[in-house]
Coordinates of C-alpha atoms and ligand atoms in Angstrom, one line a residue:
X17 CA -5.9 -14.7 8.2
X18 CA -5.7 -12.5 11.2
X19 CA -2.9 -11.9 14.3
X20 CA -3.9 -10.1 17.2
X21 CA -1.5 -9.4 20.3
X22 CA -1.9 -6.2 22.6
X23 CA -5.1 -5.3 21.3
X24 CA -3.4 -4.9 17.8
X25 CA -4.8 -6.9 14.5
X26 CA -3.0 -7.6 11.1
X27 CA -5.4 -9.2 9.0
X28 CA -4.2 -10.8 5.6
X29 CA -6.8 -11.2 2.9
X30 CA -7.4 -14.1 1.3
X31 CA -5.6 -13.6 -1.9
X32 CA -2.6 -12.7 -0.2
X33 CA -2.0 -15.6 2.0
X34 CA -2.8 -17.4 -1.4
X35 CA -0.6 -15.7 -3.2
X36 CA 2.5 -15.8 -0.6
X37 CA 1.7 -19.3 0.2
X38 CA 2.1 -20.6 -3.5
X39 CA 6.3 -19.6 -3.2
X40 CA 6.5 -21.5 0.8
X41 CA 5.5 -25.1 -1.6
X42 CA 7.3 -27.0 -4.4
X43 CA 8.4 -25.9 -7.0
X44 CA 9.1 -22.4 -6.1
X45 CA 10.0 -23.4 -2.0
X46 CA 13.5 -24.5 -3.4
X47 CA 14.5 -20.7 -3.5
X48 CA 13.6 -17.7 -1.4
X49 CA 11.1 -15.8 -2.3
X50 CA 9.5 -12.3 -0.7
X51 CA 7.7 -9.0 -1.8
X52 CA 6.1 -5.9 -0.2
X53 CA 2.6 -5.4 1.6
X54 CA 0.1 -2.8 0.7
X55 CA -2.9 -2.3 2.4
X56 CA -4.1 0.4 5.0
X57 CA -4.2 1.2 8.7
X58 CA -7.2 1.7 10.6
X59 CA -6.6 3.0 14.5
X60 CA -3.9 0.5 15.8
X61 CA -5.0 -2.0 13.2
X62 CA -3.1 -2.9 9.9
X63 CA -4.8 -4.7 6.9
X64 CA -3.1 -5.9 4.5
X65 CA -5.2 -6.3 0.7
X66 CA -2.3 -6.9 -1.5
X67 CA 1.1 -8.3 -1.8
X68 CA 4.1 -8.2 -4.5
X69 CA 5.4 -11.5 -5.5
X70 CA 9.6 -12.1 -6.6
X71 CA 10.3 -9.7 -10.0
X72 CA 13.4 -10.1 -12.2
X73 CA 16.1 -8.2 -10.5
X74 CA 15.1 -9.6 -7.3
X75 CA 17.9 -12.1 -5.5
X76 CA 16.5 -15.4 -4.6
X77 CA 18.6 -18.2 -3.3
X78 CA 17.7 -21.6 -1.0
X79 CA 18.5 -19.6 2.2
X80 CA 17.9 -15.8 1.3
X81 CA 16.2 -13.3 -0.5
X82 CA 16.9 -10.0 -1.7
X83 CA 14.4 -7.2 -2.7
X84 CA 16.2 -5.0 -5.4
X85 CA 14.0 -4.4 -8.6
X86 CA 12.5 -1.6 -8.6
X87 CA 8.6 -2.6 -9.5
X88 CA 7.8 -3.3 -6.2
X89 CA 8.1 0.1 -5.5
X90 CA 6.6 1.4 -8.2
X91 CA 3.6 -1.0 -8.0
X92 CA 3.3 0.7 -4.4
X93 CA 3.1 4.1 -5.6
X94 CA 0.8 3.3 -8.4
X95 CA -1.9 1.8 -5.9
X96 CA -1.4 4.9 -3.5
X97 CA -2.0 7.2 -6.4
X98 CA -4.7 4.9 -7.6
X99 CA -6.7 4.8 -4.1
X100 CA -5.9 8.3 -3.6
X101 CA -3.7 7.6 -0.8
X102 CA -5.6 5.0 1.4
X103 CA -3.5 2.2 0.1
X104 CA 0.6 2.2 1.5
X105 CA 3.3 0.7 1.9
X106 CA 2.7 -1.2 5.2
X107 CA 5.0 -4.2 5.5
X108 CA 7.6 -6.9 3.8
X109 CA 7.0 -10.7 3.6
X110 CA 9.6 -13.8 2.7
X111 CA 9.2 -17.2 2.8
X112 CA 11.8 -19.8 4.6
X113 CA 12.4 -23.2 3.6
X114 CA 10.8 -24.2 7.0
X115 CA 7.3 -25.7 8.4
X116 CA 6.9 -23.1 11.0
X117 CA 9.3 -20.0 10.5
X118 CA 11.5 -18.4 13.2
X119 CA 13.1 -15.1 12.0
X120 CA 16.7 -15.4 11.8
X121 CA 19.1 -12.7 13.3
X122 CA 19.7 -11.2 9.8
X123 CA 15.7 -11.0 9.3
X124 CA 16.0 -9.4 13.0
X125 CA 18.3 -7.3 12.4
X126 CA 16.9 -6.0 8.8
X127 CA 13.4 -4.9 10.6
X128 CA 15.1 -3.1 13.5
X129 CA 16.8 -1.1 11.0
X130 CA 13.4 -0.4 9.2
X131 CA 12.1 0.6 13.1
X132 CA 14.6 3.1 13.7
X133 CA 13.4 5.3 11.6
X134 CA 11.7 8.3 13.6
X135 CA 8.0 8.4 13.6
X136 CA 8.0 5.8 11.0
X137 CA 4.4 4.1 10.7
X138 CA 3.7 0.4 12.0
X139 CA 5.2 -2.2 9.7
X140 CA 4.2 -5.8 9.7
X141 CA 6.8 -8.4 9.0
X142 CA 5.6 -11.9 7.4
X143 CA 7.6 -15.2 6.7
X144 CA 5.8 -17.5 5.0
X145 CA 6.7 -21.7 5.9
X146 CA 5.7 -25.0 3.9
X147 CA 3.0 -25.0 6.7
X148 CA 2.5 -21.4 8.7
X149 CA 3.0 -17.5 8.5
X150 CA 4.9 -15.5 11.1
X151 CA 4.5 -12.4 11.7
X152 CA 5.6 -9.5 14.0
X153 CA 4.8 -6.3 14.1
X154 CA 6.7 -2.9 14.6
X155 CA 5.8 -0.2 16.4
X156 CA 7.1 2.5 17.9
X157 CA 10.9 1.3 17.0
X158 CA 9.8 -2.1 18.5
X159 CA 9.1 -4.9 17.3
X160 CA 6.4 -7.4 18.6
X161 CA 6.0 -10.9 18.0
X162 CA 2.4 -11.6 16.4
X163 CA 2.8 -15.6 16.8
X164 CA 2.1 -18.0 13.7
X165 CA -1.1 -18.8 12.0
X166 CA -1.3 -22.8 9.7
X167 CA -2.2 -21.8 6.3
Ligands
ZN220 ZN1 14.2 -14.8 6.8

C-alpha cells in the first residue's frame, strides 16, 4: 500500500496492512486495537516492513486504545539491534470502528505531542477502518495529511 503527498511516500508492506487489517473486522473490530511501526527511511521516504499487534497490558476498549506494555518496545529494539540499526521505530497505527477513519482531536492531539519533539525524525500515523487506512505524516513538527487508501 503506498501514500504519496508532497513528493513524500509511506509504503506499507503487504503483511502489514494484513496484519493491521485483521483487528479493523469482526471479531476483533468490537474493541480498539493499535501497535508500533518499524521499518526504515530512505531520503524523504518512509517504509514501513513490520508492525506490532495489541499485547497484554495494552488498553483496548470500543472507542480507544492504549499502548502501555512494554513489548512493543522491546520488540523495536530487538529488530534495530537485529538489522544493525536500519530498522526503527518509525510510526504508530490504531484501528477505529469506522469504514473510512477520520482522526479524532485526541488522536490529533496525541501526534502533535509526538512532533514537538525537536529534531525528531518523520513519524507516520495509521488508523486502520472496516474498509480503509489513514494515514498522515509528521514532519518537521507538522503534520500532513497522506489521504486514505481501501484495503
Ligand atoms: Zn483514533
Amino acid at each position: 500500500m503506498i501514500f504519496l503527498v508532497k513528493g513524500r511516500l509511506a509504503t506499507l508492506a503487504d503483511a502489514v496492512v494484513k496484519e493491521m487489517t485483521r483487528f479493523a473486522i469482526p471479531p476483533e473490530s468490537s474493541r480498539e486495537a493499535g501497535g508500533i511501526l518499524l521499518g526504515h527511511y530512505r531520503g524523504p521516504h518512509v517504509e514501513i516492513l513490520r508492525c506490532t499487534t495489541p499485547m497484554p497490558s495494552d488498553r483496548r476498549t470500543r472507542f480507544g486504545f492504549v499502548r502501555q506494555d512494554k513489548g512493543h518496545q522491546d520488540v523495536a529494539t530487538k529488530e534495530w539491534q537485529a538489522s544493525g540499526g536500519a530498522i526503527n521505530f518509525v510510526g504508530e497505527w490504531h484501528t477505529h470502528p469506522e469504514r473510512h477513519p477520520t482522526p479524532s482531536w485526541v488522536d490529533r492531539r496525541s501526534w502533535r505531542r509526538q512532533m514537538a519533539r525537536p529534531e525528531r525524525d518523520p513519524l507516520v500515523f495509521i488508523i486502520v477502518g472496516s474498509a480503509a487506512v489513514y494515514c498522515e505524516f509528521g514532519v518537521d513538527g507538522k503534520l500532513t495529511a497522506m489521504g486514505r487508501v481501501s484495503h
